[in-house]
Amino acid sequence: VLSGCGVYDGTEIHEASAILVHLSRGGAEVQMYAPDVPQMHVIDHCKGQPAEAESRNVLVESARIARGKIASLAKLTTADHDAVIFPGGFGAAKNLSTFAVDGKDCKVNREVERVLKDFHKAGKPIGLCCISPVLAAKVLSGAEVTVGHEEEEGGKWPYAGTAGAIKELGGKHCVKEAVFSLTPFYEAHVDTKNKVVTTPAFMCETELHNIFDGIGAMVKNVLKLTGK
């Protein structure tokens, strides 16, 4: 499920690409979706500032990543899929929810909330990375997720405050690294009860290959939970 195209106002493209590579390697068939709604705003990624005169559609922008093969999120059903995965990027906090503006008091897009609840009710796994675990924390009360560390540690974890927000949303935060290591879940956290799998990704200032490997751990565990 995508939220636009570009880290500051949509889907983080490297994360989406990494997820797709790992899904392909795992033999999964993939269908991409995005809500057919206007973006909260458009960011000029060169300047890091809002482009005041522009407006864009989340589905249309997401189609750039999907190479045109994408459908409205309203068409996503649990009957057609074994799992659902949400990449990060500020679009998750701006277009899939209002977390970027409202924090713990945020609202989640109606279709995003429906999808999360439907997959959870059906006992089908949900994967999320970077900032997107806030969606599960908000919608699935008591879900265990990770966004990495809970302290900034000199700028290594610039968004560490999100861990506190997750607790305020009703979720349980679990500290994890963003790097690949020889732990059972390779720095992805697996909430076996709720079948929610999360990894920090770009919540950490680290090398791209570490983020790629962490996302791989998340995808691997999502696929494992499907039982296929």
GROMACS .gro file of C-alpha atoms in nm:
model
  228
    1VAL     CA    1   0.000   0.000   0.000
    2LEU     CA    2   0.165   0.321  -0.121
    3SER     CA    3   0.115   0.680  -0.005
    4GLY     CA    4   0.253   0.885  -0.292
    5CYS     CA    5   0.600   0.919  -0.442
    6GLY     CA    6   0.881   1.079  -0.244
    7VAL     CA    7   0.998   1.063   0.116
    8TYR     CA    8   0.874   1.403   0.234
    9ASP     CA    9   0.518   1.388   0.100
   10GLY     CA   10   0.463   1.027  -0.004
   11THR     CA   11   0.618   0.680  -0.006
   12GLU     CA   12   0.990   0.645   0.063
   13ILE     CA   13   1.099   0.513  -0.276
   14HIS     CA   14   1.401   0.311  -0.160
   15GLU     CA   15   1.182   0.133   0.095
   16ALA     CA   16   0.915   0.052  -0.162
   17SER     CA   17   1.177  -0.077  -0.402
   18ALA     CA   18   1.344  -0.290  -0.133
   19ILE     CA   19   1.010  -0.443  -0.037
   20LEU     CA   20   0.937  -0.528  -0.400
   21VAL     CA   21   1.281  -0.685  -0.451
   22HIS     CA   22   1.247  -0.902  -0.140
   23LEU     CA   23   0.891  -1.002  -0.231
   24SER     CA   24   1.009  -1.097  -0.579
   25ARG     CA   25   1.296  -1.300  -0.435
   26GLY     CA   26   1.049  -1.470  -0.201
   27GLY     CA   27   0.831  -1.578  -0.494
   28ALA     CA   28   0.535  -1.358  -0.403
   29GLU     CA   29   0.282  -1.220  -0.646
   30VAL     CA   30   0.230  -0.848  -0.583
   31GLN     CA   31  -0.052  -0.602  -0.641
   32MET     CA   32  -0.003  -0.239  -0.544
   33TYR     CA   33  -0.270  -0.005  -0.409
   34ALA     CA   34  -0.302   0.353  -0.290
   35PRO     CA   35  -0.591   0.568  -0.170
   36ASP     CA   36  -0.748   0.786  -0.438
   37VAL     CA   37  -0.725   1.109  -0.237
   38PRO     CA   38  -0.540   1.442  -0.259
   39GLN     CA   39  -0.200   1.465  -0.088
   40MET     CA   40  -0.184   1.672   0.230
   41HIS     CA   41   0.062   1.895   0.044
   42VAL     CA   42   0.342   1.876  -0.212
   43ILE     CA   43   0.707   1.910  -0.108
   44ASP     CA   44   0.982   2.040  -0.334
   45HIS     CA   45   1.240   1.772  -0.258
   46CYS     CA   46   1.528   1.996  -0.372
   47LYS     CA   47   1.438   2.271  -0.125
   48GLY     CA   48   1.268   2.059   0.140
   49GLN     CA   49   0.983   2.308   0.144
   50PRO     CA   50   0.615   2.299   0.045
   51ALA     CA   51   0.534   2.389  -0.315
   52GLU     CA   52   0.239   2.613  -0.236
   53ALA     CA   53   0.088   2.628  -0.585
   54GLU     CA   54   0.085   2.251  -0.642
   55SER     CA   55  -0.163   1.977  -0.559
   56ARG     CA   56  -0.125   1.606  -0.637
   57ASN     CA   57  -0.325   1.286  -0.604
   58VAL     CA   58  -0.188   1.002  -0.390
   59LEU     CA   59  -0.296   0.726  -0.630
   60VAL     CA   60  -0.160   0.907  -0.936
   61GLU     CA   61   0.175   0.976  -0.769
   62SER     CA   62   0.200   0.619  -0.636
   63ALA     CA   63   0.154   0.491  -0.990
   64ARG     CA   64   0.505   0.624  -1.064
   65ILE     CA   65   0.651   0.362  -0.828
   66ALA     CA   66   0.411   0.092  -0.944
   67ARG     CA   67   0.501   0.154  -1.310
   68GLY     CA   68   0.132   0.215  -1.369
   69LYS     CA   69   0.016  -0.119  -1.232
   70ILE     CA   70  -0.185   0.003  -0.935
   71ALA     CA   71  -0.544   0.014  -0.811
   72SER     CA   72  -0.745   0.224  -0.571
   73LEU     CA   73  -0.713   0.108  -0.210
   74ALA     CA   74  -1.092   0.077  -0.201
   75LYS     CA   75  -1.053  -0.237  -0.417
   76LEU     CA   76  -0.816  -0.416  -0.177
   77THR     CA   77  -0.981  -0.714  -0.005
   78THR     CA   78  -0.845  -0.982   0.227
   79ALA     CA   79  -1.003  -1.251   0.011
   80ASP     CA   80  -0.762  -1.171  -0.273
   81HIS     CA   81  -0.439  -1.150  -0.072
   82ASP     CA   82  -0.237  -1.342   0.186
   83ALA     CA   83  -0.072  -1.035   0.345
   84VAL     CA   84  -0.044  -0.658   0.323
   85ILE     CA   85   0.269  -0.441   0.353
   86PHE     CA   86   0.303  -0.066   0.409
   87PRO     CA   87   0.631   0.110   0.321
   88GLY     CA   88   0.727   0.424   0.512
   89GLY     CA   89   0.785   0.780   0.403
   90PHE     CA   90   0.606   1.085   0.541
   91GLY     CA   91   0.310   1.001   0.319
   92ALA     CA   92   0.212   0.740   0.578
   93ALA     CA   93   0.189   1.020   0.835
   94LYS     CA   94   0.041   1.280   0.599
   95ASN     CA   95  -0.175   1.097   0.344
   96LEU     CA   96  -0.260   0.763   0.507
   97SER     CA   97  -0.318   0.936   0.841
   98THR     CA   98  -0.292   1.277   1.007
   99PHE     CA   99  -0.011   1.167   1.240
  100ALA     CA  100   0.229   1.431   1.107
  101VAL     CA  101  -0.009   1.705   1.223
  102ASP     CA  102  -0.207   1.551   1.509
  103GLY     CA  103   0.032   1.302   1.669
  104LYS     CA  104  -0.143   1.073   1.917
  105ASP     CA  105  -0.478   1.232   1.830
  106CYS     CA  106  -0.442   1.144   1.464
  107LYS     CA  107  -0.705   0.997   1.237
  108VAL     CA  108  -0.633   0.717   0.991
  109ASN     CA  109  -0.764   0.718   0.634
  110ARG     CA  110  -1.090   0.523   0.629
  111GLU     CA  111  -0.972   0.269   0.370
  112VAL     CA  112  -0.636   0.221   0.545
  113GLU     CA  113  -0.818   0.155   0.872
  114ARG     CA  114  -1.052  -0.090   0.701
  115VAL     CA  115  -0.763  -0.281   0.543
  116LEU     CA  116  -0.569  -0.306   0.870
  117LYS     CA  117  -0.873  -0.425   1.063
  118ASP     CA  118  -0.980  -0.670   0.793
  119PHE     CA  119  -0.638  -0.834   0.765
  120HIS     CA  120  -0.606  -0.848   1.142
  121LYS     CA  121  -0.951  -1.005   1.180
  122ALA     CA  122  -0.869  -1.258   0.908
  123GLY     CA  123  -0.544  -1.355   1.085
  124LYS     CA  124  -0.337  -1.248   0.786
  125PRO     CA  125   0.005  -1.082   0.837
  126ILE     CA  126   0.067  -0.709   0.817
  127GLY     CA  127   0.414  -0.568   0.744
  128LEU     CA  128   0.514  -0.207   0.811
  129CYS     CA  129   0.843  -0.017   0.812
  130CYS     CA  130   0.985   0.323   0.905
  131ILE     CA  131   0.705   0.558   1.025
  132SER     CA  132   0.414   0.338   0.905
  133PRO     CA  133   0.398   0.127   1.225
  134VAL     CA  134   0.209   0.421   1.380
  135LEU     CA  135  -0.086   0.312   1.165
  136ALA     CA  136  -0.098  -0.028   1.334
  137ALA     CA  137  -0.047   0.126   1.677
  138LYS     CA  138  -0.345   0.354   1.621
  139VAL     CA  139  -0.582   0.100   1.464
  140LEU     CA  140  -0.484  -0.226   1.637
  141SER     CA  141  -0.487  -0.156   2.009
  142GLY     CA  142  -0.201  -0.323   2.193
  143ALA     CA  143  -0.006  -0.419   1.881
  144GLU     CA  144   0.369  -0.458   1.927
  145VAL     CA  145   0.575  -0.256   1.679
  146THR     CA  146   0.919  -0.103   1.640
  147VAL     CA  147   1.046   0.222   1.495
  148GLY     CA  148   1.396   0.150   1.625
  149HIS     CA  149   1.536   0.322   1.933
  150GLU     CA  150   1.369   0.548   2.189
  151GLU     CA  151   1.655   0.801   2.221
  152GLU     CA  152   1.810   1.013   1.945
  153GLU     CA  153   2.164   0.907   2.036
  154GLY     CA  154   2.339   1.205   1.883
  155GLY     CA  155   2.125   1.215   1.571
  156LYS     CA  156   2.150   0.847   1.478
  157TRP     CA  157   1.778   0.808   1.553
  158PRO     CA  158   1.634   1.151   1.457
  159TYR     CA  159   1.271   1.039   1.487
  160ALA     CA  160   1.310   0.856   1.820
  161GLY     CA  161   1.021   1.055   1.967
  162THR     CA  162   0.786   0.845   1.756
  163ALA     CA  163   0.837   0.557   2.002
  164GLY     CA  164   0.671   0.764   2.274
  165ALA     CA  165   0.385   0.852   2.043
  166ILE     CA  166   0.330   0.483   1.969
  167LYS     CA  167   0.285   0.418   2.340
  168GLU     CA  168   0.038   0.708   2.362
  169LEU     CA  169  -0.153   0.558   2.069
  170GLY     CA  170  -0.200   0.239   2.267
  171GLY     CA  171   0.072   0.032   2.104
  172LYS     CA  172   0.372  -0.139   2.261
  173HIS     CA  173   0.712  -0.023   2.136
  174CYS     CA  174   1.000  -0.270   2.109
  175VAL     CA  175   1.356  -0.142   2.064
  176LYS     CA  176   1.530  -0.279   1.754
  177GLU     CA  177   1.835  -0.197   1.545
  178ALA     CA  178   1.818  -0.093   1.180
  179VAL     CA  179   2.119  -0.304   1.088
  180PHE     CA  180   2.143  -0.670   0.994
  181SER     CA  181   2.249  -0.892   1.283
  182LEU     CA  182   2.230  -1.256   1.380
  183THR     CA  183   1.914  -1.236   1.586
  184PRO     CA  184   1.609  -1.457   1.527
  185PHE     CA  185   1.424  -1.193   1.328
  186TYR     CA  186   1.718  -0.995   1.188
  187GLU     CA  187   1.608  -0.667   1.343
  188ALA     CA  188   1.247  -0.696   1.241
  189HIS     CA  189   1.004  -0.726   1.528
  190VAL     CA  190   0.738  -0.996   1.499
  191ASP     CA  191   0.420  -0.960   1.702
  192THR     CA  192   0.309  -1.321   1.669
  193LYS     CA  193  -0.025  -1.263   1.840
  194ASN     CA  194  -0.136  -0.991   1.601
  195LYS     CA  195   0.077  -1.106   1.305
  196VAL     CA  196   0.230  -0.759   1.272
  197VAL     CA  197   0.591  -0.737   1.148
  198THR     CA  198   0.785  -0.410   1.165
  199THR     CA  199   1.138  -0.280   1.103
  200PRO     CA  200   1.294   0.069   1.153
  201ALA     CA  201   1.433   0.131   0.802
  202PHE     CA  202   1.499   0.505   0.750
  203MET     CA  203   1.407   0.593   1.107
  204CYS     CA  204   1.782   0.538   1.153
  205GLU     CA  205   2.068   0.729   0.992
  206THR     CA  206   2.257   0.431   0.853
  207GLU     CA  207   2.387   0.286   0.529
  208LEU     CA  208   2.135   0.193   0.263
  209HIS     CA  209   2.232  -0.176   0.263
  210ASN     CA  210   2.143  -0.200   0.633
  211ILE     CA  211   1.799  -0.062   0.558
  212PHE     CA  212   1.763  -0.302   0.265
  213ASP     CA  213   1.854  -0.598   0.486
  214GLY     CA  214   1.620  -0.493   0.767
  215ILE     CA  215   1.334  -0.463   0.520
  216GLY     CA  216   1.428  -0.805   0.389
  217ALA     CA  217   1.389  -0.946   0.739
  218MET     CA  218   1.045  -0.788   0.764
  219VAL     CA  219   0.934  -0.926   0.428
  220LYS     CA  220   1.075  -1.273   0.506
  221ASN     CA  221   0.878  -1.291   0.829
  222VAL     CA  222   0.558  -1.163   0.666
  223LEU     CA  223   0.586  -1.437   0.404
  224LYS     CA  224   0.661  -1.694   0.674
  225LEU     CA  225   0.348  -1.595   0.864
  226THR     CA  226   0.132  -1.660   0.559
  227GLY     CA  227   0.216  -2.029   0.598
  228LYS     CA  228   0.272  -2.066   0.224
   0.00000   0.00000   0.00000
